[in-house]
Short mmCIF file of C-alpha atoms and ligand atoms in Angstrom, two decimals:
data_model
loop_
_atom_site.label_atom_id
_atom_site.label_comp_id
_atom_site.label_asym_id
_atom_site.label_seq_id
_atom_site.Cartn_x
_atom_site.Cartn_y
_atom_site.Cartn_z
CA MET X 995 93.06 56.83 205.73
CA PRO X 996 95.77 57.18 203.02
CA LEU X 997 94.99 59.74 200.32
CA GLY X 998 95.18 57.20 197.46
CA ILE X 999 92.28 55.22 198.84
CA ILE X 1000 90.09 58.33 199.11
CA ILE X 1001 90.78 59.11 195.47
CA ILE X 1002 89.84 55.62 194.40
CA LEU X 1003 86.64 55.90 196.37
CA ILE X 1004 85.77 59.24 194.83
CA ALA X 1005 86.59 57.90 191.39
CA ALA X 1006 84.43 54.86 191.93
CA LEU X 1007 81.59 57.02 193.24
CA ALA X 1008 81.87 59.41 190.34
CA LYS X 1009 81.88 56.59 187.85
CA LEU X 1010 78.64 55.32 189.30
CA THR X 1011 76.88 58.65 189.29
CA LEU X 1012 78.33 60.85 186.54
CA GLY X 1013 79.75 58.60 183.85
CA VAL X 1014 83.05 58.13 182.07
CA ASP X 1015 83.80 61.81 181.35
CA VAL X 1016 83.91 62.71 184.96
CA VAL X 1017 86.11 59.74 185.78
CA THR X 1018 88.60 60.99 183.21
CA GLN X 1019 88.40 64.47 184.68
CA ILE X 1020 88.98 63.24 188.17
CA ALA X 1021 91.66 60.82 187.10
CA ASN X 1022 93.42 63.69 185.32
CA THR X 1023 92.96 66.38 187.91
CA THR X 1024 92.78 64.86 191.35
CA ALA X 1025 95.40 66.26 193.67
CA GLY X 1026 98.33 64.12 194.68
CA GLY X 1027 98.62 62.49 191.29
CA THR X 1028 96.91 63.38 188.11
CA ASN X 1029 96.66 67.17 188.37
CA VAL X 1030 100.44 67.08 188.15
CA HIS X 1031 100.12 64.94 185.07
CA LEU X 1032 98.00 67.53 183.29
CA GLU X 1033 100.51 70.22 184.23
CA ASP X 1034 103.30 67.98 182.93
CA TYR X 1035 101.36 67.43 179.78
CA ILE X 1036 100.98 71.19 179.20
CA GLU X 1037 104.59 71.75 180.19
CA SER X 1038 105.83 69.25 177.62
CA TYR X 1039 104.09 71.33 174.94
CA ARG X 1040 105.50 74.54 176.34
CA ARG X 1041 108.95 73.02 176.00
CA GLN X 1042 108.18 72.09 172.42
CA PHE X 1043 107.00 75.63 171.70
CA THR X 1044 110.15 77.08 173.24
CA ALA X 1045 112.27 74.71 171.17
CA ASN X 1046 110.41 75.88 168.11
CA LEU X 1047 111.09 79.53 168.92
CA ASP X 1048 114.76 78.70 169.57
CA ASP X 1049 114.93 77.01 166.20
CA TYR X 1050 113.56 80.13 164.50
CA ASN X 1051 116.07 82.26 166.37
CA ASN X 1052 118.97 79.98 165.47
CA ARG X 1053 118.08 80.01 161.82
CA ILE X 1054 117.88 83.81 161.72
CA ASP X 1055 121.22 84.01 163.57
CA ALA X 1056 122.81 81.53 161.18
CA LEU X 1057 121.74 83.68 158.25
CA HIS X 1058 123.32 86.75 159.84
CA LYS X 1059 126.50 84.83 160.61
CA LEU X 1060 126.72 83.59 157.05
CA PHE X 1061 126.49 87.17 155.85
CA GLU X 1062 128.99 88.43 158.42
CA ARG X 1063 131.50 85.67 157.66
CA ASN X 1064 131.47 86.65 154.02
CA LEU X 1065 132.04 90.27 154.94
CA GLU X 1066 134.96 89.15 157.11
CA THR X 1067 136.43 87.54 154.02
CA VAL X 1068 136.21 90.87 152.23
CA GLU X 1069 137.87 92.51 155.25
CA ILE X 1070 140.72 89.96 155.22
CA GLN X 1071 141.18 90.42 151.50
CA LYS X 1072 141.34 94.17 152.04
CA HIS X 1073 144.26 93.75 154.45
CA LEU X 1074 146.05 91.41 152.06
CA LEU X 1075 145.71 93.92 149.25
CA LEU X 1076 146.91 96.81 151.42
CA ASP X 1077 149.92 94.66 152.38
CA ARG X 1078 150.64 94.01 148.75
CA ILE X 1079 150.48 97.71 147.89
CA ARG X 1080 152.78 98.51 150.80
CA GLN X 1081 155.24 95.80 149.75
CA THR X 1082 155.24 97.08 146.17
CA ASP X 1083 155.91 100.58 147.41
CA GLU X 1084 158.68 99.42 149.71
CA GLY X 1085 160.21 97.38 146.91
CA LEU X 1086 160.77 100.60 144.96
CA PHE X 1087 163.07 102.18 147.55
CA PRO X 1088 166.09 99.93 146.96
CA LEU X 1089 165.59 100.39 143.20
CA GLU X 1090 165.74 104.14 143.59
CA LEU X 1091 169.03 103.88 145.42
CA LEU X 1092 170.75 101.95 142.63
CA ASN X 1093 171.31 104.85 140.28
CA VAL X 1094 169.98 108.11 138.90
CA GLN X 1095 168.26 106.47 135.96
CA ASN X 1096 166.36 104.08 138.23
CA LYS X 1097 165.42 106.91 140.52
CA LYS X 1098 163.96 108.84 137.59
CA CYS X 1099 162.04 105.80 136.39
CA VAL X 1100 160.66 105.10 139.85
CA SER X 1101 159.54 108.66 140.53
CA LYS X 1102 158.01 108.85 137.07
CA HIS X 1103 155.82 105.78 137.63
CA ARG X 1104 155.47 105.57 141.41
CA ASN X 1105 152.09 107.34 141.50
CA GLU X 1106 150.63 104.76 139.13
CA ILE X 1107 150.51 102.34 142.07
CA PRO X 1108 147.04 102.48 143.66
CA SER X 1109 147.15 104.44 146.89
CA SER X 1110 146.60 102.58 150.16
CA ALA X 1111 144.17 105.22 151.42
CA GLY X 1112 142.12 105.20 148.22
CA THR X 1113 141.99 101.40 148.09
CA GLN X 1114 141.03 101.20 151.75
CA ASP X 1115 138.22 103.72 151.13
CA ASP X 1116 136.96 101.89 148.06
CA ILE X 1117 136.77 98.50 149.78
CA SER X 1118 135.30 100.08 152.92
CA LYS X 1119 132.52 101.45 150.74
CA CYS X 1120 131.75 97.92 149.49
CA LEU X 1121 131.58 96.78 153.12
CA GLU X 1122 129.46 99.70 154.29
CA THR X 1123 126.92 99.13 151.55
CA ALA X 1124 126.72 95.46 152.48
CA LYS X 1125 126.44 96.20 156.21
CA TYR X 1126 123.69 98.70 155.53
CA GLN X 1127 121.75 95.99 153.74
CA LEU X 1128 122.49 93.51 156.50
CA ARG X 1129 120.22 95.45 158.83
CA ASP X 1130 117.23 94.39 156.76
CA ILE X 1131 118.17 90.74 156.54
CA GLY X 1132 115.73 88.59 158.48
CA THR X 1133 113.20 91.34 159.22
CA GLU X 1134 110.19 89.30 158.05
CA PRO X 1135 111.29 86.06 159.73
CA ARG X 1136 111.89 88.02 162.92
CA GLN X 1137 108.36 89.46 162.75
CA LEU X 1138 106.97 85.95 162.38
CA LEU X 1139 109.05 84.79 165.33
CA LYS X 1140 107.63 87.64 167.39
CA ALA X 1141 104.07 86.80 166.35
CA LEU X 1142 104.54 83.14 167.24
CA ASN X 1143 106.10 84.01 170.57
CA ASN X 1144 103.16 86.33 171.20
CA TYR X 1145 100.69 83.57 170.36
CA TYR X 1146 102.36 81.10 172.73
CA SER X 1147 102.76 83.45 175.65
CA ASN X 1148 99.42 85.26 175.34
CA ASN X 1149 96.71 83.46 173.38
CA PHE X 1150 97.78 79.97 174.36
CA GLU X 1151 98.55 80.68 178.01
CA LYS X 1152 95.29 82.59 178.51
CA SER X 1153 93.27 79.77 177.00
CA ILE X 1154 95.08 77.22 179.14
CA SER X 1155 94.47 79.26 182.28
CA SER X 1156 90.79 79.49 181.54
CA CYS X 1157 90.66 75.76 180.73
CA LEU X 1158 92.18 74.98 184.12
CA ALA X 1159 90.05 77.49 186.00
CA GLU X 1160 86.69 77.18 184.33
CA ALA X 1161 86.23 74.10 182.20
CA ASN X 1162 84.34 71.10 183.53
CA THR X 1163 86.68 68.93 181.56
CA PRO X 1164 90.03 70.74 181.68
CA PHE X 1165 91.90 67.96 179.90
CA THR X 1166 89.64 68.03 176.88
CA CYS X 1167 89.78 71.83 176.92
CA VAL X 1168 93.58 71.81 177.20
CA GLU X 1169 93.87 69.22 174.48
CA GLY X 1170 91.74 71.39 172.20
CA GLU X 1171 94.00 74.38 172.83
CA ILE X 1172 97.11 72.32 172.19
CA LEU X 1173 95.63 71.12 168.94
CA LYS X 1174 94.90 74.73 167.97
CA ALA X 1175 98.41 75.77 168.95
CA ASN X 1176 99.91 72.97 166.88
CA GLU X 1177 97.89 73.99 163.87
CA PHE X 1178 98.92 77.61 164.34
CA THR X 1179 102.55 76.49 164.61
CA ILE X 1180 102.43 74.40 161.44
CA ASN X 1181 100.89 77.23 159.40
CA HIS X 1182 103.39 79.63 160.89
CA ASN X 1183 106.28 77.30 160.02
CA LEU X 1184 105.27 77.31 156.38
CA LYS X 1185 105.26 81.11 156.32
CA PHE X 1186 108.53 81.24 158.26
CA ASN X 1187 110.27 78.85 155.85
CA GLU X 1188 109.08 80.91 152.93
CA GLU X 1189 110.34 84.15 154.48
CA MET X 1190 113.65 82.53 155.37
CA ASP X 1191 114.05 81.45 151.75
CA ASN X 1192 113.38 85.02 150.63
CA SER X 1193 115.83 86.42 153.17
CA GLU X 1194 118.52 83.93 152.17
CA HIS X 1195 118.03 84.83 148.55
CA TYR X 1196 118.28 88.53 149.38
CA ALA X 1197 121.36 87.95 151.56
CA ARG X 1198 123.11 85.90 148.89
CA ALA X 1199 122.51 88.60 146.29
CA HIS X 1200 124.09 91.20 148.59
CA ILE X 1201 126.99 88.93 149.51
CA LYS X 1202 127.64 88.42 145.84
CA ALA X 1203 127.49 92.17 145.23
CA ALA X 1204 129.92 92.86 148.10
CA LEU X 1205 132.37 90.21 146.92
CA ASN X 1206 132.13 91.49 143.35
CA CYS X 1207 132.60 95.07 144.52
CA SER X 1208 135.81 94.15 146.33
CA PHE X 1209 136.93 91.82 143.53
CA VAL X 1210 136.77 94.64 140.99
CA ILE X 1211 138.97 96.81 143.23
CA HIS X 1212 141.44 93.94 143.75
CA PHE X 1213 141.59 93.24 140.06
CA GLN X 1214 142.19 96.87 139.14
CA ALA X 1215 144.81 97.25 141.86
CA ALA X 1216 146.63 94.09 140.75
CA MET X 1217 146.60 95.33 137.17
CA SER X 1218 147.96 98.74 138.19
CA ILE X 1219 150.71 97.17 140.29
CA ALA X 1220 151.74 94.86 137.46
CA GLU X 1221 151.65 97.69 134.93
CA THR X 1222 153.68 100.01 137.14
CA LYS X 1223 156.32 97.34 137.67
CA LEU X 1224 156.46 96.71 133.93
CA ASN X 1225 156.73 100.42 133.14
CA ILE X 1226 159.51 100.90 135.66
CA ASP X 1227 161.24 97.84 134.31
CA LEU X 1228 160.97 99.04 130.73
CA CYS X 1229 162.12 102.47 131.75
CA MET X 1230 165.14 101.07 133.55
CA LYS X 1231 166.01 99.07 130.46
CA SER X 1232 166.01 102.38 128.64
CA GLU X 1233 163.09 101.47 126.50
CA ASP X 1234 161.54 104.66 127.76
CA ASN X 1235 162.63 108.14 126.76
CA TYR X 1236 165.90 107.72 128.59
CA CYS X 1237 169.05 106.01 127.55
CA MET X 1238 171.65 104.67 129.92
CA CYS X 1239 174.91 105.30 128.13
CA LYS X 1240 177.18 104.06 130.84
CA GLU X 1241 176.98 103.84 134.59
CA GLY X 1242 175.75 107.18 135.89
CA TYR X 1243 175.19 108.79 132.46
CA THR X 1244 171.88 109.20 130.76
CA CYS X 1245 170.77 110.81 127.56
CA ASN X 1246 167.35 112.34 127.38
CA ASN X 1247 167.74 113.72 123.90
CA LEU X 1248 165.67 111.19 122.02
CA GLN X 1249 164.98 111.74 118.38
CA ARG X 1250 162.62 109.64 116.44
CA VAL X 1251 163.59 109.05 112.85
CA PRO X 1252 160.77 108.09 110.50
CA LEU X 1253 161.56 104.99 108.49
CA SER X 1254 161.16 106.97 105.29
CA ASP X 1255 164.11 109.14 106.34
CA LEU X 1256 166.42 106.18 106.57
CA ASN X 1257 167.38 106.44 102.97
CA SER X 1258 170.83 105.28 102.03
CA GLU X 1259 170.61 107.24 98.76
CA ASN X 1260 170.80 110.54 100.68
CA ILE X 1261 174.24 111.93 101.11
CA ALA X 1262 173.36 114.03 104.15
CA ILE X 1263 170.79 114.24 106.88
CA ALA X 1264 169.80 117.14 109.14
CA ASN X 1265 172.00 117.69 112.21
CA PRO X 1266 169.72 117.17 115.16
CA LEU X 1267 172.18 118.78 117.58
CA TYR X 1268 172.40 122.00 115.62
CA GLY X 1269 171.30 124.99 117.72
CA THR X 1270 170.60 122.94 120.86
CA SER X 1271 172.55 122.67 124.07
CA ASN X 1272 172.33 118.89 123.91
CA THR X 1273 175.53 116.97 124.18
CA CYS X 1274 174.13 113.56 123.43
CA LEU X 1275 171.74 112.11 120.92
CA MET X 1276 169.71 108.97 120.91
CA LEU X 1277 168.18 107.99 117.62
CA THR X 1278 165.24 105.69 117.28
CA ALA X 1279 163.55 104.67 114.11
CA SER X 1280 159.80 104.83 114.13
CA SER X 1281 157.21 103.90 111.57
CA GLU X 1282 155.43 106.85 110.02
CA GLY X 1283 153.04 108.74 112.29
CA GLU X 1284 153.40 106.17 114.98
CA ASP X 1285 154.71 107.00 118.41
CA ASN X 1286 155.27 103.51 119.67
CA LEU X 1287 158.75 102.29 120.40
CA GLU X 1288 157.59 98.69 120.75
CA ASP X 1289 156.98 98.33 117.03
CA ASP X 1290 160.22 99.89 115.96
CA ALA X 1291 162.39 98.04 113.54
CA ILE X 1292 165.50 99.43 115.12
CA ARG X 1293 166.11 99.48 118.86
CA PRO X 1294 167.32 102.76 120.40
CA GLN X 1295 171.00 103.26 120.01
CA ALA X 1296 173.04 105.23 122.46
CA ALA X 1297 175.29 107.73 120.79
CA PRO X 1298 177.02 109.80 123.41
CA ILE X 1299 178.72 112.79 121.90
CA ASP X 1300 181.07 114.47 124.28
C1 NAG T 2246 130.54 93.52 139.41
O1 NAG T 2246 130.82 94.89 139.57
C2 NAG T 2246 131.10 95.59 138.37
C3 NAG T 2246 131.55 97.00 138.72
O2 NAG T 2246 130.77 97.58 139.69
C4 NAG T 2246 129.88 95.55 137.51
O3 NAG T 2246 130.13 96.23 136.29
C5 NAG T 2246 129.52 94.10 137.22
O4 NAG T 2246 128.33 94.03 136.48
C6 NAG T 2246 129.32 93.34 138.50
N1 NAG T 2246 129.15 91.94 138.22
C7 NAG T 2246 128.24 91.20 138.84
C8 NAG T 2246 128.20 89.78 138.46
O5 NAG T 2246 127.52 91.66 139.69
C1 NAG T 2247 98.00 62.61 182.44
C2 NAG T 2247 96.88 61.63 182.37
O1 NAG T 2247 96.63 60.84 183.25
N1 NAG T 2247 96.15 61.74 181.30
C3 NAG T 2247 95.01 60.91 181.04
C4 NAG T 2247 93.77 61.72 181.23
O2 NAG T 2247 92.66 61.04 180.77
C5 NAG T 2247 92.72 60.65 179.41
C6 NAG T 2247 91.41 59.98 179.06
O3 NAG T 2247 90.56 60.96 178.51
C7 NAG T 2247 93.85 59.69 179.21
O4 NAG T 2247 93.96 59.31 177.86
C8 NAG T 2247 95.13 60.35 179.62
O5 NAG T 2247 96.19 59.45 179.55
#
């Protein structure tokens, strides 16, 4: 006799003697058909649980990646800045070769350019601090993921095994466990979302700190580079303490004349060359007590005496 017919007979018999519950049980568990269905039913939930765990994992990973991508940006910016410092440094070599005056100006100001090694160290410190904090990102969510995984693979599986082995009505028993597992999952999801929010908040704060840390270094370096270039430029235009008299000749004998001394009523002024070995003199008028050439009424005048 084909198996299907036996099952129908048993089901019919059971219905007569034991009532609806037993029919359900038999219909859900009889070999060759419905036992497989119950297994499928459980399996479909297992798949859902696994998908849930994967989702947790993906979200934690995404948070880490977000953090790492931002640190990569800092790393890229570091290389760009080091390039810029190198280019600035290299740009000074041809200037030095032009003439003695330029060479003096360049060597005087060259060390005002931020050093590559120092800059690299400073930005690396920003990155190290951030990476150190990265270790803690996602700790709580990861603990919740572990707890959920533990629940699915231990509590749930044990209950299901005992449902299948011991319960008179395994389907009802299994359904009860699935209901419990769903409830556990929903409560766990709420906690997980909350912890993810906290972690994201924490991560963002540290990303911001790392970007700010590197920004400050960039800003200072850019300022130093610009200032150095300006100083060298000013120096080469003899607005510094040197005067280019003619190609190849410089005068470093700069005398500041207070405005009050520029008195046309006086018949004589002191001889600034008297008793010195200087052979040239550059006079610059300066306002009283002030040491700033920028504000001078009269620009430096070259007065080679030889
Ligand atoms: C950025 O860093 C500088 C220097 O460390 C600090 O003074 C400043 O408060 C920081 N700004 C922000 C927005 O964190
Ligand atoms: C897989 C399967 O056949 N499930 C059935 C088990 O019995 C219940 C009745 O309690 C049905 O609702 C299910 O469809």
